[in-house]
Short mmCIF file of C-alpha atoms in Angstrom, two decimals:
data_model
loop_
_atom_site.label_atom_id
_atom_site.label_comp_id
_atom_site.label_asym_id
_atom_site.label_seq_id
_atom_site.Cartn_x
_atom_site.Cartn_y
_atom_site.Cartn_z
CA UNK A 1 103.76 142.31 86.66
CA UNK A 2 100.88 141.13 84.87
CA UNK A 3 100.20 137.74 83.95
CA UNK A 4 101.08 136.43 80.41
CA UNK A 5 101.13 133.30 78.65
CA UNK A 6 103.85 131.72 76.10
CA UNK A 7 102.98 129.45 73.86
CA UNK A 8 105.68 128.08 71.16
CA UNK A 9 107.02 131.36 69.71
CA UNK A 10 103.88 134.10 70.74
CA UNK A 11 103.20 135.86 73.89
CA UNK A 12 99.77 136.54 74.56
CA UNK A 13 98.13 139.24 77.12
CA UNK A 14 94.85 138.55 79.34
CA UNK A 15 92.96 140.79 77.08
CA UNK A 16 94.31 138.92 73.90
CA UNK A 17 93.53 135.57 75.94
CA UNK A 18 89.69 136.94 76.57
CA UNK A 19 89.25 136.63 72.76
CA UNK A 20 87.58 133.36 72.38
CA UNK A 21 88.58 133.03 68.59
CA UNK A 22 91.71 134.94 68.57
CA UNK A 23 93.85 131.79 69.59
CA UNK A 24 94.17 128.89 67.72
CA UNK A 25 96.22 126.28 69.77
CA UNK A 26 97.74 123.87 67.80
CA UNK A 27 98.60 121.34 70.54
CA UNK A 28 95.84 119.65 72.87
CA UNK A 29 97.16 120.46 76.21
CA UNK A 30 97.56 124.04 74.93
CA UNK A 31 94.06 124.37 73.67
CA UNK A 32 92.85 122.98 76.90
CA UNK A 33 95.08 125.42 79.17
CA UNK A 34 93.89 128.19 77.29
CA UNK A 35 90.32 127.00 77.32
CA UNK A 36 90.59 127.12 81.29
CA UNK A 37 92.13 130.49 81.01
CA UNK A 38 89.49 131.98 78.91
CA UNK A 39 87.18 130.74 81.58
CA UNK A 40 89.07 132.19 84.28
CA UNK A 41 89.46 135.62 82.43
CA UNK A 42 85.23 135.58 82.32
CA UNK A 43 85.10 135.58 86.21
CA UNK A 44 83.83 131.83 85.69
CA UNK A 45 82.66 130.83 89.31
CA UNK A 46 82.79 127.03 89.49
CA UNK A 47 84.72 124.67 87.82
CA UNK A 48 84.65 120.74 87.09
CA UNK A 49 87.64 119.00 87.36
CA UNK A 50 87.84 115.00 87.78
CA UNK A 51 89.72 112.85 90.09
CA UNK A 52 92.92 111.05 89.16
CA UNK A 53 91.51 107.27 89.38
CA UNK A 54 94.83 106.09 91.42
CA UNK A 55 92.53 104.67 94.13
CA UNK A 56 89.45 104.03 92.06
CA UNK A 57 87.26 105.29 89.41
CA UNK A 58 87.73 108.83 88.28
CA UNK A 59 84.80 111.00 89.85
CA UNK A 60 83.78 114.51 88.47
CA UNK A 61 84.16 117.19 91.26
CA UNK A 62 83.15 120.64 91.24
CA UNK A 63 85.51 123.25 92.53
CA UNK A 64 84.85 126.59 93.35
CA UNK A 65 86.58 129.90 92.25
CA UNK A 66 87.10 130.86 95.95
CA UNK A 67 88.91 127.34 96.62
CA UNK A 68 91.30 127.80 93.87
CA UNK A 69 92.60 131.40 94.66
CA UNK A 70 92.67 130.27 98.21
CA UNK A 71 95.06 127.34 97.25
CA UNK A 72 97.23 129.35 94.88
CA UNK A 73 97.48 131.95 97.48
CA UNK A 74 98.82 130.07 100.21
CA UNK A 75 101.38 127.91 98.03
CA UNK A 76 102.80 131.65 96.66
CA UNK A 77 102.79 132.60 100.10
CA UNK A 78 104.72 129.19 101.35
CA UNK A 79 107.13 129.18 98.11
CA UNK A 80 108.14 133.16 98.46
CA UNK A 81 106.87 133.29 94.58
CA UNK A 82 106.95 137.32 93.93
CA UNK A 83 104.30 138.38 91.03
CA UNK A 84 107.12 138.68 87.85
CA UNK A 85 108.66 134.99 88.86
CA UNK A 86 109.00 133.34 85.53
CA UNK A 87 106.59 129.73 85.79
CA UNK A 88 106.55 126.80 83.52
CA UNK A 89 103.24 124.71 82.88
CA UNK A 90 104.82 121.33 81.58
CA UNK A 91 102.13 118.39 83.13
CA UNK A 92 98.78 118.18 81.52
CA UNK A 93 96.00 120.99 82.31
CA UNK A 94 93.27 118.68 82.52
CA UNK A 95 94.16 117.41 85.61
CA UNK A 96 94.29 119.71 89.08
CA UNK A 97 97.77 120.49 89.12
CA UNK A 98 98.20 121.65 85.64
CA UNK A 99 95.04 123.77 86.21
CA UNK A 100 96.28 124.89 89.44
CA UNK A 101 100.12 125.97 87.92
CA UNK A 102 97.84 128.34 85.78
CA UNK A 103 95.95 129.74 88.64
CA UNK A 104 98.64 130.83 90.60
CA UNK A 105 100.34 132.18 87.45
CA UNK A 106 97.06 134.56 86.90
CA UNK A 107 96.19 135.36 90.36
CA UNK A 108 100.23 135.99 91.39
CA UNK A 109 100.88 137.87 88.31
CA UNK A 110 103.55 135.55 86.93
CA UNK A 111 104.90 134.69 82.92
CA UNK A 112 103.96 131.44 82.40
CA UNK A 113 105.17 129.29 79.05
CA UNK A 114 103.29 126.40 78.50
CA UNK A 115 105.04 123.22 76.97
CA UNK A 116 104.31 119.51 76.23
CA UNK A 117 104.24 117.35 79.24
CA UNK A 118 106.82 115.09 77.98
CA UNK A 119 109.26 113.02 79.83
CA UNK A 120 111.84 115.77 79.94
CA UNK A 121 110.49 119.07 79.47
CA UNK A 122 113.43 121.33 80.18
CA UNK A 123 114.92 119.94 77.38
CA UNK A 124 113.73 121.85 74.38
CA UNK A 125 112.89 125.09 76.19
CA UNK A 126 113.99 128.65 74.62
CA UNK A 127 117.83 129.36 75.08
CA UNK A 128 116.72 132.78 76.25
CA UNK A 129 114.38 131.68 79.18
CA UNK A 130 114.62 130.39 82.63
CA UNK A 131 111.76 129.46 84.07
CA UNK A 132 112.15 129.98 88.15
CA UNK A 133 108.79 127.94 89.59
CA UNK A 134 107.61 124.75 88.08
CA UNK A 135 105.72 121.55 89.07
CA UNK A 136 106.72 118.05 88.01
CA UNK A 137 106.00 114.58 88.11
CA UNK A 138 108.21 112.29 89.37
CA UNK A 139 109.01 110.43 86.11
CA UNK A 140 109.97 114.01 84.74
CA UNK A 141 112.73 115.02 87.67
CA UNK A 142 113.86 111.45 87.09
CA UNK A 143 114.76 112.22 83.77
CA UNK A 144 115.65 115.80 83.94
CA UNK A 145 118.62 114.56 86.59
CA UNK A 146 120.14 112.19 83.38
CA UNK A 147 120.27 115.37 81.23
CA UNK A 148 123.43 117.70 82.40
CA UNK A 149 121.90 120.83 80.43
CA UNK A 150 118.19 120.33 82.04
CA UNK A 151 120.07 119.73 85.42
CA UNK A 152 121.72 122.94 84.90
CA UNK A 153 118.31 124.73 84.13
CA UNK A 154 116.57 122.77 87.50
CA UNK A 155 119.36 124.11 89.37
CA UNK A 156 118.84 127.70 88.67
CA UNK A 157 115.05 127.56 89.69
CA UNK A 158 113.56 129.08 92.82
CA UNK A 159 111.24 126.15 93.59
CA UNK A 160 109.59 123.07 92.24
CA UNK A 161 106.75 120.84 93.33
CA UNK A 162 106.54 117.23 92.57
CA UNK A 163 103.68 115.78 92.57
CA UNK A 164 101.26 113.32 90.96
CA UNK A 165 102.99 110.39 92.53
CA UNK A 166 105.35 109.42 95.62
CA UNK A 167 109.20 110.14 95.21
CA UNK A 168 110.56 106.82 95.50
CA UNK A 169 113.56 106.40 97.86
CA UNK A 170 115.77 105.85 95.26
CA UNK A 171 114.60 109.14 93.30
CA UNK A 172 114.80 111.45 96.68
CA UNK A 173 118.58 110.15 96.90
CA UNK A 174 119.13 111.20 93.27
CA UNK A 175 117.83 114.16 93.67
CA UNK A 176 120.82 115.08 96.38
CA UNK A 177 122.68 116.75 93.00
CA UNK A 178 119.95 119.48 92.55
CA UNK A 179 120.34 122.63 94.60
CA UNK A 180 117.28 124.11 93.98
CA UNK A 181 114.72 123.37 96.45
CA UNK A 182 112.64 120.64 95.61
CA UNK A 183 109.41 119.90 97.49
CA UNK A 184 107.30 116.77 97.34
CA UNK A 185 103.43 117.48 97.58
CA UNK A 186 100.50 116.17 99.69
CA UNK A 187 97.12 116.61 98.48
CA UNK A 188 94.50 115.44 96.32
CA UNK A 189 91.68 116.60 93.53
CA UNK A 190 89.41 117.00 96.47
CA UNK A 191 91.46 119.53 98.45
CA UNK A 192 92.30 121.33 95.41
CA UNK A 193 96.11 119.89 94.86
CA UNK A 194 98.85 120.13 97.45
CA UNK A 195 97.85 121.14 101.19
CA UNK A 196 101.41 120.61 102.72
CA UNK A 197 104.90 120.19 101.18
CA UNK A 198 108.30 118.41 102.20
CA UNK A 199 111.52 119.35 100.78
CA UNK A 200 113.27 116.37 99.26
CA UNK A 201 116.96 117.98 99.52
CA UNK A 202 119.48 120.03 100.34
CA UNK A 203 119.87 121.34 103.82
CA UNK A 204 115.99 121.79 104.25
CA UNK A 205 115.51 118.21 103.45
CA UNK A 206 112.86 116.93 106.04
CA UNK A 207 111.20 113.34 106.24
CA UNK A 208 107.56 114.97 107.38
CA UNK A 209 105.36 117.47 105.60
CA UNK A 210 104.66 121.10 106.66
CA UNK A 211 100.88 122.40 105.96
CA UNK A 212 100.50 125.75 104.09
CA UNK A 213 99.53 128.54 105.75
CA UNK A 214 96.18 128.39 107.27
CA UNK A 215 95.75 124.35 106.53
CA UNK A 216 94.18 122.58 110.00
CA UNK A 217 95.15 118.77 110.30
CA UNK A 218 94.09 116.51 112.80
CA UNK A 219 93.94 112.65 112.51
CA UNK A 220 90.14 110.24 113.10
CA UNK A 221 90.06 107.43 115.44
CA UNK A 222 91.64 105.34 112.63
CA UNK A 223 94.54 107.35 112.80
CA UNK A 224 93.83 108.85 109.35
CA UNK A 225 94.92 112.59 108.40
CA UNK A 226 91.53 114.88 108.53
CA UNK A 227 91.92 118.52 106.80
CA UNK A 228 90.02 121.34 107.58
CA UNK A 229 90.78 125.23 105.95
CA UNK A 230 89.90 127.32 103.14
CA UNK A 231 90.84 124.96 100.53
CA UNK A 232 87.74 122.18 101.15
CA UNK A 233 84.14 122.78 101.19
CA UNK A 234 83.56 120.72 103.87
CA UNK A 235 85.73 118.47 106.33
CA UNK A 236 88.18 115.94 104.19
CA UNK A 237 88.48 112.78 106.24
CA UNK A 238 90.89 110.87 104.18
CA UNK A 239 92.37 106.94 104.41
CA UNK A 240 96.04 108.36 104.60
CA UNK A 241 97.53 107.16 108.30
CA UNK A 242 99.63 110.07 109.59
CA UNK A 243 101.83 110.83 112.42
CA UNK A 244 100.80 114.68 113.95
CA UNK A 245 103.92 115.86 114.81
CA UNK A 246 102.71 119.56 115.60
CA UNK A 247 99.67 121.29 114.61
CA UNK A 248 101.54 122.07 111.32
CA UNK A 249 103.62 118.87 110.34
CA UNK A 250 102.58 115.44 109.89
CA UNK A 251 104.55 112.33 109.01
CA UNK A 252 102.78 109.96 105.93
CA UNK A 253 102.66 106.66 106.78
CA UNK A 254 100.42 104.99 104.34
CA UNK A 255 97.04 104.33 103.00
CA UNK A 256 94.77 102.24 105.69
CA UNK A 257 93.13 100.39 102.62
CA UNK A 258 96.87 99.35 101.70
CA UNK A 259 97.09 97.50 104.91
CA UNK A 260 97.90 93.63 104.94
CA UNK A 261 96.83 91.48 107.27
CA UNK A 262 99.00 88.47 107.52
CA UNK A 263 98.67 85.78 110.40
CA UNK A 264 97.01 88.83 112.47
CA UNK A 265 100.56 91.20 111.56
CA UNK A 266 99.24 94.43 109.82
CA UNK A 267 101.81 95.05 107.55
CA UNK A 268 101.77 98.71 105.67
CA UNK A 269 102.50 97.92 101.92
CA UNK A 270 104.07 101.69 101.54
CA UNK A 271 106.82 101.07 104.48
CA UNK A 272 107.29 97.84 102.67
CA UNK A 273 107.64 99.17 99.32
CA UNK A 274 109.77 102.04 100.23
CA UNK A 275 112.79 99.72 101.81
CA UNK A 276 112.18 97.12 98.49
CA UNK A 277 113.04 100.30 96.43
CA UNK A 278 115.92 101.12 98.65
CA UNK A 279 117.24 97.68 98.21
CA UNK A 280 117.02 97.16 95.03
CA UNK A 281 119.02 100.30 94.70
CA UNK A 282 121.68 98.73 96.39
CA UNK A 283 122.06 95.76 94.07
CA UNK A 284 121.96 98.38 91.05
CA UNK A 285 118.20 98.18 90.27
CA UNK A 286 115.98 101.31 89.61
CA UNK A 287 112.59 99.51 89.51
CA UNK A 288 108.87 100.13 90.49
CA UNK A 289 107.55 97.55 93.16
CA UNK A 290 104.19 96.95 94.66
CA UNK A 291 103.47 94.82 98.03
CA UNK A 292 100.38 93.17 98.29
CA UNK A 293 98.50 90.07 99.70
CA UNK A 294 97.61 86.71 98.37
CA UNK A 295 95.15 84.33 100.01
CA UNK A 296 96.72 82.14 102.32
CA UNK A 297 95.18 78.82 103.82
CA UNK A 298 97.31 79.17 106.75
CA UNK A 299 97.81 83.29 107.50
CA UNK A 300 94.82 84.77 105.70
CA UNK A 301 97.03 86.38 103.73
CA UNK A 302 100.45 86.33 102.32
CA UNK A 303 102.91 89.13 101.74
CA UNK A 304 103.96 89.03 98.14
CA UNK A 305 106.37 91.81 96.29
CA UNK A 306 105.65 92.43 92.71
CA UNK A 307 108.04 93.92 90.80
CA UNK A 308 108.11 96.03 87.49
CA UNK A 309 109.85 94.66 84.27
CA UNK A 310 111.76 91.55 83.55
CA UNK A 311 112.32 88.66 85.95
CA UNK A 312 115.59 89.54 88.36
CA UNK A 313 118.25 86.26 88.72
CA UNK A 314 117.42 84.30 91.73
CA UNK A 315 120.52 85.87 93.31
CA UNK A 316 119.38 89.19 93.34
CA UNK A 317 115.69 88.04 94.41
CA UNK A 318 117.73 86.35 97.58
CA UNK A 319 119.74 89.51 97.98
CA UNK A 320 116.78 91.60 98.24
CA UNK A 321 114.89 89.31 100.49
CA UNK A 322 118.16 89.31 102.91
CA UNK A 323 117.94 92.99 103.01
CA UNK A 324 114.66 93.28 103.74
CA UNK A 325 114.69 90.68 106.32
CA UNK A 326 117.57 92.92 108.54
CA UNK A 327 115.28 96.22 108.42
CA UNK A 328 111.66 95.22 108.56
CA UNK A 329 109.60 94.22 111.52
CA UNK A 330 109.03 90.53 111.88
CA UNK A 331 106.91 88.52 110.02
CA UNK A 332 106.48 91.70 107.10
CA UNK A 333 109.57 90.15 104.94
CA UNK A 334 107.52 88.77 101.87
CA UNK A 335 106.98 85.19 101.22
CA UNK A 336 107.49 85.53 96.94
CA UNK A 337 108.84 87.79 94.26
CA UNK A 338 106.73 88.29 91.99
CA UNK A 339 107.07 90.36 88.07
CA UNK A 340 104.87 91.99 85.77
CA UNK A 341 106.06 93.78 82.53
CA UNK A 342 104.19 96.87 83.29
CA UNK A 343 102.24 98.28 86.22
CA UNK A 344 98.91 99.53 85.26
CA UNK A 345 98.76 103.34 85.19
CA UNK A 346 95.84 106.20 85.28
CA UNK A 347 95.86 108.58 82.75
CA UNK A 348 98.43 111.31 84.72
CA UNK A 349 100.57 108.51 85.71
CA UNK A 350 99.45 106.97 89.01
CA UNK A 351 99.83 103.45 89.47
CA UNK A 352 96.23 101.55 89.62
CA UNK A 353 97.05 98.85 92.26
CA UNK A 354 94.29 96.80 92.17
CA UNK A 355 93.94 96.47 88.19
CA UNK A 356 97.77 95.72 88.45
CA UNK A 357 97.25 92.74 90.90
CA UNK A 358 93.63 91.81 88.99
CA UNK A 359 96.41 91.23 85.87
CA UNK A 360 98.39 88.71 88.31
#
């Protein structure tokens, strides 16, 4: 079955899409998508994309058509997405995740509908349409789970990949109500979106990632992940500490630049944050958190937990610290809990750690 694009009440074939002036997209995200599709159908060989900026200043990267084709093929193979499977693009095509949904559709012969990248993209879909494959960000998944009609549609899908930011432990627990397989992704712009998947719900739920076919993984002397394969131009050395479980699987531990040295004890902030979110959920609060180190005369840096939103009662703070202390390694427990109205974010919703802490 051939690729087709659906925008609002209109359906476009590749031949129609090739006509540069034939389509006037009313919405900005649709215009970006159509422009990229036209470039692809014109056999453009290289594409300029930008990194998300979550760990630094966004930077431009040129990605070849061959690498994008390889990535799309590996994802379709891993998820067993066959030609004709209806797909949904509901994340912004400005970023690599959105562009790759379009490439998967074009290379895999999928009809794909474009909708605005809002909080609940399933809410206003045409009643006679049921997408079977999509990509979501965690915030969208959270909103879908709160709407029974949207949850019904999600449950009928063959697969949904969740990327753009980490899936919190609290959201993963909420996702157990979903019967369709949901996959957290690991990857970056440099690897042409994800290179590994982790099912987060159902019988196939895992606490580790499985790499796509043809991807080779190893670690450097720091214990950080090294990636090779058809989706990278050259070996990619990451700053992500991992535990290699097999030649095709790894457990993500956290970023090496997110380690706090407190009195000689090294604290991995992502592990601390995951536990803090879980402890907050037990108290009935669904909040985002960041762990960091503030200067301390005795320790060098003291561990501090930053919670998004209004300040919590002291009794809750004490319960939170007590919960964390029972489960964390010695000396990992935060010395202080701070609050901020809202974390700083990049354009695609990723938390910007350094900028958030700079405002404290």
